[in-house]
CSV table of N, CA and C in Angstrom, one decimal:
chain,number,residue,atom,x,y,z
T,123,UNK,N,-22.6,-14.7,-4.3
T,123,UNK,CA,-20.5,-14.7,-3.4
T,123,UNK,C,-19.9,-14.6,-5.0
T,124,UNK,N,-19.9,-15.1,-5.8
T,124,UNK,CA,-18.8,-14.5,-6.6
T,124,UNK,C,-18.3,-13.8,-6.6
T,125,UNK,N,-19.2,-12.9,-7.2
T,125,UNK,CA,-18.5,-11.6,-7.8
T,125,UNK,C,-18.1,-10.7,-6.8
T,126,UNK,N,-18.2,-11.1,-5.5
T,126,UNK,CA,-17.0,-11.3,-5.1
T,126,UNK,C,-15.9,-11.3,-4.4
T,127,UNK,N,-15.8,-12.7,-4.4
T,127,UNK,CA,-14.4,-13.6,-5.1
T,127,UNK,C,-13.7,-12.9,-5.9
T,128,UNK,N,-14.9,-12.5,-7.1
T,128,UNK,CA,-13.7,-12.2,-7.6
T,128,UNK,C,-13.5,-10.5,-7.8
T,129,UNK,N,-14.0,-9.7,-6.9
T,129,UNK,CA,-13.7,-8.3,-6.8
T,129,UNK,C,-12.0,-9.1,-5.8
T,130,UNK,N,-12.4,-9.4,-5.1
T,130,UNK,CA,-10.9,-9.9,-3.8
T,130,UNK,C,-10.0,-10.6,-4.7
T,131,UNK,N,-10.2,-11.6,-5.6
T,131,UNK,CA,-9.2,-11.7,-6.8
T,131,UNK,C,-8.9,-10.3,-7.1
T,132,UNK,N,-9.5,-9.6,-8.2
T,132,UNK,CA,-8.9,-8.9,-9.0
T,132,UNK,C,-8.3,-7.3,-7.9
T,133,UNK,N,-8.9,-7.5,-7.1
T,133,UNK,CA,-7.9,-6.8,-6.0
T,133,UNK,C,-6.1,-7.4,-5.4
T,134,UNK,N,-6.0,-8.6,-5.3
T,134,UNK,CA,-5.3,-9.0,-4.8
T,134,UNK,C,-4.3,-9.2,-5.9
T,135,UNK,N,-4.8,-9.3,-7.4
T,135,UNK,CA,-4.1,-9.1,-8.0
T,135,UNK,C,-3.4,-7.9,-9.2
T,136,UNK,N,-4.3,-7.1,-8.6
T,136,UNK,CA,-3.2,-5.9,-8.9
T,136,UNK,C,-2.0,-5.5,-7.8
T,137,UNK,N,-2.6,-6.1,-6.3
T,137,UNK,CA,-1.5,-5.1,-5.6
T,137,UNK,C,-0.5,-6.5,-6.1
T,138,UNK,N,-0.7,-7.4,-6.1
T,138,UNK,CA,0.6,-8.6,-6.2
T,138,UNK,C,1.4,-8.4,-7.9
T,139,UNK,N,0.7,-7.0,-8.4
T,139,UNK,CA,1.4,-7.1,-9.9
T,139,UNK,C,1.7,-5.6,-9.6
T,140,UNK,N,1.4,-4.3,-8.8
T,140,UNK,CA,1.7,-3.2,-8.5
T,140,UNK,C,3.0,-3.7,-7.8
T,141,UNK,N,3.0,-4.2,-6.0
T,141,UNK,CA,3.9,-4.6,-5.0
T,141,UNK,C,4.7,-5.2,-5.5
T,142,UNK,N,4.2,-5.9,-6.8
T,142,UNK,CA,5.1,-6.9,-6.8
T,142,UNK,C,6.9,-6.6,-7.5
T,143,UNK,N,7.2,-5.2,-8.8
T,143,UNK,CA,8.2,-4.5,-9.4
T,143,UNK,C,8.5,-4.5,-7.9
T,144,UNK,N,7.8,-3.2,-7.2
T,144,UNK,CA,8.5,-2.4,-5.8
T,144,UNK,C,9.5,-4.3,-5.3
T,145,UNK,N,8.6,-5.2,-5.2
T,145,UNK,CA,9.3,-6.0,-4.1
T,145,UNK,C,10.5,-6.8,-5.0
T,146,UNK,N,10.2,-7.4,-6.6
T,146,UNK,CA,12.0,-7.6,-7.0
T,146,UNK,C,12.4,-6.5,-6.6
T,147,UNK,N,12.6,-4.8,-7.0
T,147,UNK,CA,13.9,-4.6,-6.6
T,147,UNK,C,14.5,-4.2,-5.2
T,148,UNK,N,13.7,-4.5,-4.0
T,148,UNK,CA,14.0,-4.9,-3.0
T,148,UNK,C,14.8,-6.2,-2.8
T,149,UNK,N,14.4,-7.3,-3.3
T,149,UNK,CA,15.2,-8.5,-3.4
T,149,UNK,C,16.6,-8.2,-3.8
T,150,UNK,N,16.3,-7.4,-5.3
T,150,UNK,CA,17.9,-6.9,-5.8
T,150,UNK,C,18.5,-6.5,-5.0
T,151,UNK,N,18.4,-5.7,-3.8
T,151,UNK,CA,19.2,-5.7,-3.2
T,151,UNK,C,19.2,-3.7,-3.2
T,152,UNK,N,18.4,-2.9,-3.8
T,152,UNK,CA,19.3,-1.8,-4.8
T,152,UNK,C,17.7,-1.1,-4.0
T,153,UNK,N,17.0,-1.1,-3.5
T,153,UNK,CA,15.5,0.0,-3.9
T,153,UNK,C,15.3,1.2,-3.4
T,154,UNK,N,16.9,1.8,-3.0
T,154,UNK,CA,16.4,3.3,-3.1
T,154,UNK,C,17.0,3.8,-4.6
T,155,UNK,N,17.1,3.2,-5.7
T,155,UNK,CA,17.2,4.0,-6.8
T,155,UNK,C,15.4,4.6,-6.9
T,156,UNK,N,15.1,2.8,-7.1
T,156,UNK,CA,13.6,3.2,-7.3
T,156,UNK,C,12.3,3.9,-6.4
T,157,UNK,N,12.9,3.4,-5.2
T,157,UNK,CA,12.6,5.0,-3.9
T,157,UNK,C,13.0,6.6,-4.3
T,158,UNK,N,13.8,6.4,-5.1
T,158,UNK,CA,14.1,8.1,-4.9
T,158,UNK,C,14.1,8.5,-6.6
T,159,UNK,N,13.2,7.2,-7.4
T,159,UNK,CA,12.8,7.7,-9.0
T,159,UNK,C,10.9,8.0,-8.1
T,160,UNK,N,10.7,7.2,-7.4
T,160,UNK,CA,9.4,7.2,-6.7
T,160,UNK,C,9.1,9.0,-5.4
T,161,UNK,N,10.7,9.3,-5.1
T,161,UNK,CA,10.1,10.2,-4.4
T,161,UNK,C,9.9,11.3,-5.5
T,162,UNK,N,10.9,11.9,-6.0
T,162,UNK,CA,11.7,12.6,-7.3
T,162,UNK,C,9.7,13.3,-7.8
T,163,UNK,N,9.2,11.5,-8.7
T,163,UNK,CA,8.0,11.2,-9.2
T,163,UNK,C,7.2,12.3,-8.2
T,164,UNK,N,6.4,11.2,-7.1
T,164,UNK,CA,5.6,12.8,-6.7
T,164,UNK,C,5.9,13.8,-5.9
T,165,UNK,N,7.0,13.9,-5.3
T,165,UNK,CA,7.0,15.9,-5.8
T,165,UNK,C,6.7,16.4,-6.4
T,166,UNK,N,7.3,16.2,-7.2
T,166,UNK,CA,7.2,16.9,-8.7
T,166,UNK,C,5.3,16.7,-8.6
T,167,UNK,N,4.7,15.7,-8.7
T,167,UNK,CA,3.1,15.9,-8.7
T,167,UNK,C,2.7,16.4,-7.7
T,168,UNK,N,2.8,16.8,-6.5
T,168,UNK,CA,2.8,17.4,-5.6
T,168,UNK,C,2.5,19.2,-5.9
T,169,UNK,N,4.1,19.1,-6.3
T,169,UNK,CA,4.2,20.5,-6.4
T,169,UNK,C,3.9,21.3,-8.3
T,170,UNK,N,3.3,20.7,-8.9
T,170,UNK,CA,3.1,20.6,-10.1
T,170,UNK,C,2.1,22.1,-10.3
T,171,UNK,N,1.9,23.1,-11.2
T,171,UNK,CA,1.3,24.2,-11.4
T,171,UNK,C,0.2,24.1,-11.2
T,172,UNK,N,-1.2,24.6,-11.3
T,172,UNK,CA,-2.7,24.7,-11.3
T,172,UNK,C,-3.5,23.2,-10.3
T,173,UNK,N,-4.0,24.0,-9.8
T,173,UNK,CA,-4.8,22.6,-8.4
T,173,UNK,C,-3.6,23.2,-7.3
T,174,UNK,N,-4.5,21.8,-6.1
T,174,UNK,CA,-4.0,22.3,-4.9
T,174,UNK,C,-3.2,21.2,-4.8
T,175,UNK,N,-2.2,21.3,-4.1
T,175,UNK,CA,-1.2,19.8,-3.5
T,175,UNK,C,-2.4,19.5,-3.1
T,176,UNK,N,-2.8,20.5,-1.7
T,176,UNK,CA,-3.8,19.6,-0.3
T,176,UNK,C,-4.6,19.0,-0.9
T,177,UNK,N,-5.6,19.4,-1.6
T,177,UNK,CA,-6.5,19.0,-2.4
T,177,UNK,C,-5.9,17.8,-3.4
T,178,UNK,N,-4.9,17.0,-3.9
T,178,UNK,CA,-4.2,16.6,-5.0
T,178,UNK,C,-4.3,15.8,-3.6
T,179,UNK,N,-3.6,15.6,-2.1
T,179,UNK,CA,-2.8,14.5,-1.2
T,179,UNK,C,-3.6,14.1,-0.7
T,180,UNK,N,-5.1,15.2,-0.4
T,180,UNK,CA,-6.1,14.5,0.4
T,180,UNK,C,-6.7,13.4,0.0
T,181,UNK,N,-6.9,13.5,-2.0
T,181,UNK,CA,-7.6,12.5,-3.1
T,181,UNK,C,-6.7,11.8,-2.5
T,182,UNK,N,-5.8,11.3,-2.7
T,182,UNK,CA,-4.9,10.7,-3.4
T,182,UNK,C,-4.9,9.6,-0.9
T,183,UNK,N,-4.9,10.4,-0.6
T,183,UNK,CA,-4.6,9.6,1.0
T,183,UNK,C,-6.0,8.7,0.9
T,184,UNK,N,-7.7,10.0,0.1
T,184,UNK,CA,-8.7,8.8,1.3
T,184,UNK,C,-8.9,8.0,-0.3
T,185,UNK,N,-7.6,8.0,-1.1
T,185,UNK,CA,-8.3,6.7,-2.6
T,185,UNK,C,-7.7,5.2,-1.6
T,186,UNK,N,-6.3,5.3,-0.8
T,186,UNK,CA,-5.6,5.0,-0.7
T,186,UNK,C,-6.3,4.1,0.5
T,187,UNK,N,-6.9,5.1,1.4
T,187,UNK,CA,-7.1,4.0,2.7
T,187,UNK,C,-8.7,3.4,2.2
T,188,UNK,N,-9.2,3.7,1.4
T,188,UNK,CA,-10.6,3.1,0.2
T,188,UNK,C,-10.2,2.1,0.3
T,189,UNK,N,-9.8,2.0,-0.9
T,189,UNK,CA,-8.7,0.6,-1.7
T,189,UNK,C,-8.6,-0.3,-0.8
T,190,UNK,N,-7.9,0.1,0.2
T,190,UNK,CA,-7.1,-1.3,1.8
T,190,UNK,C,-8.3,-0.9,2.4
T,191,UNK,N,-8.9,-0.5,2.5
T,191,UNK,CA,-10.7,-1.3,3.3
T,191,UNK,C,-11.6,-2.4,2.5
T,192,UNK,N,-11.6,-1.7,1.8
T,192,UNK,CA,-12.1,-3.0,0.5
T,192,UNK,C,-11.0,-3.9,0.8
T,193,UNK,N,-9.7,-4.2,0.3
T,193,UNK,CA,-9.3,-5.1,0.3
T,193,UNK,C,-9.4,-6.1,1.6
T,194,UNK,N,-9.1,-5.2,2.8
T,194,UNK,CA,-9.5,-6.0,4.3
T,194,UNK,C,-10.9,-5.9,4.4
T,195,UNK,N,-11.9,-5.7,4.1
T,195,UNK,CA,-13.4,-6.4,4.1
T,195,UNK,C,-13.7,-7.6,3.8
T,196,UNK,N,-13.1,-7.0,2.2
T,196,UNK,CA,-13.1,-8.8,0.9
T,196,UNK,C,-12.0,-10.0,1.9
T,197,UNK,N,-11.5,-9.7,2.3
T,197,UNK,CA,-10.5,-10.3,2.7
T,197,UNK,C,-10.7,-10.9,4.1
T,198,UNK,N,-11.7,-10.3,5.4
T,198,UNK,CA,-12.0,-10.8,6.2
T,198,UNK,C,-13.1,-11.3,6.4
T,199,UNK,N,-14.1,-11.0,5.0
T,199,UNK,CA,-15.2,-11.9,5.0
T,199,UNK,C,-15.2,-13.1,4.5
T,200,UNK,N,-14.4,-12.8,3.5
T,200,UNK,CA,-13.7,-14.8,2.5
T,200,UNK,C,-13.0,-15.3,2.5
T,201,UNK,N,-12.3,-15.0,3.5
T,201,UNK,CA,-10.9,-15.8,3.1
T,201,UNK,C,-11.1,-16.0,5.2
T,202,UNK,N,-11.4,-17.7,4.9
T,202,UNK,CA,-11.5,-18.0,6.8
T,202,UNK,C,-10.8,-19.1,7.1
T,203,UNK,N,-9.7,-19.0,6.4
T,203,UNK,CA,-8.3,-19.9,6.6
T,203,UNK,C,-7.9,-19.2,8.3
T,204,UNK,N,-7.6,-20.0,9.8
T,204,UNK,CA,-7.2,-19.6,10.9
T,204,UNK,C,-5.8,-18.9,10.1
T,205,UNK,N,-5.2,-19.5,9.6
T,205,UNK,CA,-3.6,-18.8,9.3
T,205,UNK,C,-3.5,-17.6,8.7
T,206,UNK,N,-4.8,-17.4,7.4
T,206,UNK,CA,-5.2,-16.0,6.8
T,206,UNK,C,-5.7,-15.1,7.2
T,207,UNK,N,-6.3,-15.5,7.9
T,207,UNK,CA,-7.5,-14.6,9.2
T,207,UNK,C,-5.7,-14.0,9.8
T,208,UNK,N,-5.1,-14.9,10.4
T,208,UNK,CA,-4.6,-14.4,11.5
T,208,UNK,C,-3.3,-13.4,10.9
T,209,UNK,N,-2.9,-13.9,9.4
T,209,UNK,CA,-2.0,-12.7,8.1
T,209,UNK,C,-3.0,-11.2,7.7
T,210,UNK,N,-4.5,-11.5,7.6
T,210,UNK,CA,-4.8,-10.7,7.4
T,210,UNK,C,-4.6,-9.3,8.6
T,211,UNK,N,-5.2,-10.1,9.9
T,211,UNK,CA,-4.9,-8.9,11.1
T,211,UNK,C,-3.3,-8.7,11.6
T,212,UNK,N,-2.3,-9.3,10.9
T,212,UNK,CA,-1.0,-8.6,11.1
T,212,UNK,C,-1.3,-7.3,9.8
T,213,UNK,N,-1.5,-7.7,8.6
T,213,UNK,CA,-1.2,-7.0,7.7
T,213,UNK,C,-1.7,-5.6,8.3
T,214,UNK,N,-3.3,-6.0,8.8
T,214,UNK,CA,-3.9,-5.1,8.8
T,214,UNK,C,-2.8,-3.8,10.2
T,215,UNK,N,-2.6,-4.7,10.8
T,215,UNK,CA,-1.9,-3.9,12.4
T,215,UNK,C,-1.2,-2.9,12.2
T,216,UNK,N,-0.2,-3.4,11.0
T,216,UNK,CA,0.6,-3.2,10.0
T,216,UNK,C,0.7,-1.8,9.4
T,217,UNK,N,-0.5,-1.7,8.4
T,217,UNK,CA,-1.2,-0.6,7.8
T,217,UNK,C,-1.8,0.6,8.5
T,218,UNK,N,-2.7,0.2,9.4
T,218,UNK,CA,-2.9,0.8,10.8
T,218,UNK,C,-0.9,2.0,11.0
T,219,UNK,N,-0.5,1.5,11.7
T,219,UNK,CA,0.5,1.4,11.9
T,219,UNK,C,0.9,2.5,10.5
T,220,UNK,N,1.6,2.2,9.7
T,220,UNK,CA,1.8,2.8,8.1
T,220,UNK,C,1.3,4.9,7.9
T,221,UNK,N,-0.1,3.7,8.4
T,221,UNK,CA,-1.5,5.3,7.7
T,221,UNK,C,-0.7,6.0,8.8
T,222,UNK,N,-0.8,5.8,10.1
T,222,UNK,CA,-0.8,6.9,11.4
T,222,UNK,C,0.6,7.6,11.0
T,223,UNK,N,1.9,6.8,10.2
T,223,UNK,CA,3.3,7.5,10.0
T,223,UNK,C,3.1,8.3,8.8
T,224,UNK,N,2.3,7.5,7.5
T,224,UNK,CA,1.8,9.2,6.8
T,224,UNK,C,1.4,9.5,7.0
T,225,UNK,N,-0.2,9.6,7.8
T,225,UNK,CA,-0.8,11.2,7.8
T,225,UNK,C,-0.3,11.6,8.8
T,226,UNK,N,1.1,11.4,9.9
T,226,UNK,CA,1.8,12.7,10.7
T,226,UNK,C,2.3,13.2,9.7
T,227,UNK,N,3.1,12.3,8.9
T,227,UNK,CA,4.5,13.5,8.0
T,227,UNK,C,3.8,14.4,6.8
T,228,UNK,N,2.4,14.0,6.9
T,228,UNK,CA,1.7,14.5,5.5
T,228,UNK,C,1.7,15.8,5.8
T,229,UNK,N,0.7,15.4,7.9
T,229,UNK,CA,0.5,17.5,8.9
T,229,UNK,C,1.9,17.8,8.7
T,230,UNK,N,3.1,17.5,8.9
T,230,UNK,CA,3.9,18.0,9.2
T,230,UNK,C,4.4,19.2,8.0
T,231,UNK,N,4.2,17.7,6.6
T,231,UNK,CA,4.4,19.0,5.2
T,231,UNK,C,3.7,20.3,4.7
T,232,UNK,N,2.0,19.5,5.4
T,232,UNK,CA,1.6,20.7,5.3
T,232,UNK,C,1.4,22.2,6.1
T,233,UNK,N,2.0,22.0,7.1
T,233,UNK,CA,2.8,22.7,8.3
T,233,UNK,C,3.8,23.6,7.5
T,234,UNK,N,4.2,22.2,6.9
T,234,UNK,CA,5.7,23.6,6.6
T,234,UNK,C,7.0,23.3,6.6
T,235,UNK,N,6.4,21.7,7.6
T,235,UNK,CA,7.6,21.7,8.8
T,235,UNK,C,8.9,20.2,7.9
T,236,UNK,N,8.5,19.7,6.8
T,236,UNK,CA,9.2,19.0,6.1
T,236,UNK,C,8.9,19.2,4.5
T,237,UNK,N,9.5,19.1,3.5
T,237,UNK,CA,9.1,18.8,2.1
T,237,UNK,C,8.4,17.8,1.6
T,238,UNK,N,7.7,17.6,0.2
T,238,UNK,CA,7.6,16.5,0.2
T,238,UNK,C,8.2,15.4,0.0
T,239,UNK,N,9.6,15.5,-0.7
T,239,UNK,CA,10.3,14.4,-0.6
T,239,UNK,C,10.7,13.4,0.7
T,240,UNK,N,10.1,14.8,2.4
T,240,UNK,CA,10.3,13.8,3.2
T,240,UNK,C,8.6,13.1,3.9
T,241,UNK,N,7.6,13.1,2.8
T,241,UNK,CA,7.3,12.2,3.5
T,241,UNK,C,6.7,11.4,3.6
T,242,UNK,N,7.6,10.7,2.7
T,242,UNK,CA,7.8,8.5,3.3
T,242,UNK,C,8.2,8.0,3.6
T,243,UNK,N,8.3,7.3,4.8
T,243,UNK,CA,9.5,6.8,5.6
T,243,UNK,C,9.5,5.5,5.0
T,244,UNK,N,10.7,4.9,4.0
T,244,UNK,CA,11.1,3.8,3.7
T,244,UNK,C,11.1,2.9,3.5
T,245,UNK,N,11.2,3.3,5.2
T,245,UNK,CA,11.7,1.9,6.0
T,245,UNK,C,10.1,1.1,5.7
T,246,UNK,N,9.4,1.9,6.5
T,246,UNK,CA,7.7,1.5,6.4
T,246,UNK,C,7.4,1.1,5.6
T,247,UNK,N,7.1,1.9,4.3
T,247,UNK,CA,6.7,1.4,3.1
T,247,UNK,C,7.5,0.1,1.9
T,248,UNK,N,8.5,-0.3,2.2
T,248,UNK,CA,8.9,-1.4,1.9
T,248,UNK,C,8.8,-2.4,2.9
T,249,UNK,N,8.3,-2.4,4.2
T,249,UNK,CA,7.8,-3.5,5.3
T,249,UNK,C,6.4,-4.1,4.7
T,250,UNK,N,5.6,-2.5,4.3
T,250,UNK,CA,3.9,-2.6,3.8
T,250,UNK,C,3.8,-3.4,2.2
T,251,UNK,N,4.9,-3.1,1.6
T,251,UNK,CA,5.4,-3.3,0.2
T,251,UNK,C,5.8,-5.4,0.5
T,252,UNK,N,6.4,-5.7,1.6
T,252,UNK,CA,6.7,-7.1,1.6
T,252,UNK,C,5.0,-7.7,2.2
T,253,UNK,N,4.6,-6.6,3.2
T,253,UNK,CA,3.6,-7.6,3.8
T,253,UNK,C,3.1,-8.1,2.6
T,254,UNK,N,2.7,-7.0,1.9
T,254,UNK,CA,0.8,-7.0,0.9
T,254,UNK,C,1.3,-7.5,0.3
T,255,UNK,N,2.2,-7.3,-1.4
T,255,UNK,CA,2.4,-9.0,-2.1
T,255,UNK,C,2.7,-10.1,-1.5
T,256,UNK,N,3.0,-10.3,-0.2
T,256,UNK,CA,3.3,-11.8,0.2
T,256,UNK,C,1.6,-12.1,1.1
T,257,UNK,N,1.1,-10.8,1.2
T,257,UNK,CA,-0.9,-11.4,1.5
T,257,UNK,C,-1.4,-11.1,0.4
T,258,UNK,N,-1.3,-10.6,-1.2
T,258,UNK,CA,-2.0,-10.5,-1.8
T,258,UNK,C,-1.8,-12.4,-2.6
T,259,UNK,N,-0.4,-12.9,-2.5
T,259,UNK,CA,0.1,-14.0,-3.0
T,259,UNK,C,-0.9,-15.2,-2.6
T,260,UNK,N,-0.7,-15.1,-1.8
T,260,UNK,CA,-1.3,-16.0,-0.4
T,260,UNK,C,-2.9,-15.9,-0.5
T,261,UNK,N,-3.4,-14.6,-0.9
T,261,UNK,CA,-5.4,-14.9,-1.2
T,261,UNK,C,-5.5,-15.3,-2.7
T,262,UNK,N,-4.2,-15.0,-3.8
T,262,UNK,CA,-4.0,-15.7,-5.1
T,262,UNK,C,-4.3,-17.1,-5.1
T,263,UNK,N,-3.3,-17.4,-4.1
T,263,UNK,CA,-3.8,-19.3,-3.4
T,263,UNK,C,-4.5,-19.6,-3.1
T,264,UNK,N,-5.2,-19.3,-2.4
T,264,UNK,CA,-6.3,-19.6,-1.7
T,264,UNK,C,-7.3,-18.9,-1.9
T,265,UNK,N,-7.5,-17.9,-3.0
T,265,UNK,CA,-8.8,-18.1,-4.3
T,265,UNK,C,-8.8,-18.9,-5.4
T,266,UNK,N,-7.7,-19.6,-5.7
T,266,UNK,CA,-7.6,-20.4,-6.4
T,266,UNK,C,-8.1,-21.8,-5.8
T,267,UNK,N,-7.5,-22.5,-4.8
T,267,UNK,CA,-7.1,-23.7,-4.3
T,267,UNK,C,-8.5,-23.7,-3.3
T,268,UNK,N,-9.2,-22.7,-3.0
T,268,UNK,CA,-10.3,-23.1,-1.3
T,268,UNK,C,-11.8,-22.7,-1.9
T,269,UNK,N,-12.0,-22.0,-3.2
T,269,UNK,CA,-12.8,-21.9,-3.5
T,269,UNK,C,-13.3,-22.4,-5.1
């Protein structure tokens, strides 16, 4: 069971660090600058020559889904604190909403109705980043204190 707890700790630490950068930008009050850079880099990545943008985007979505699924399975199976269970349920619900919004936008992109720069809804991205950062922080604290 220790190796599974270590896996959760590693995933939580990665989420904490990656989303921490975005979280700090949000707290500074100017996330639009970082979002603009991410939007442009994402669009350039999708539009680059050599390979299918549909395949790249599908792999990105599948990879993200699998990582989030692994994180939630580990969190639900290892965190038995009622507060953490409720917070994990709230985060999982928000991520289902987030997934639905992204899948809808991706299908519009594939249909040619929107550009790659319009796939992400930055308000939902911010909410997701704040929730994930906070949850990962609490998971790390929970692991250190209760395990």
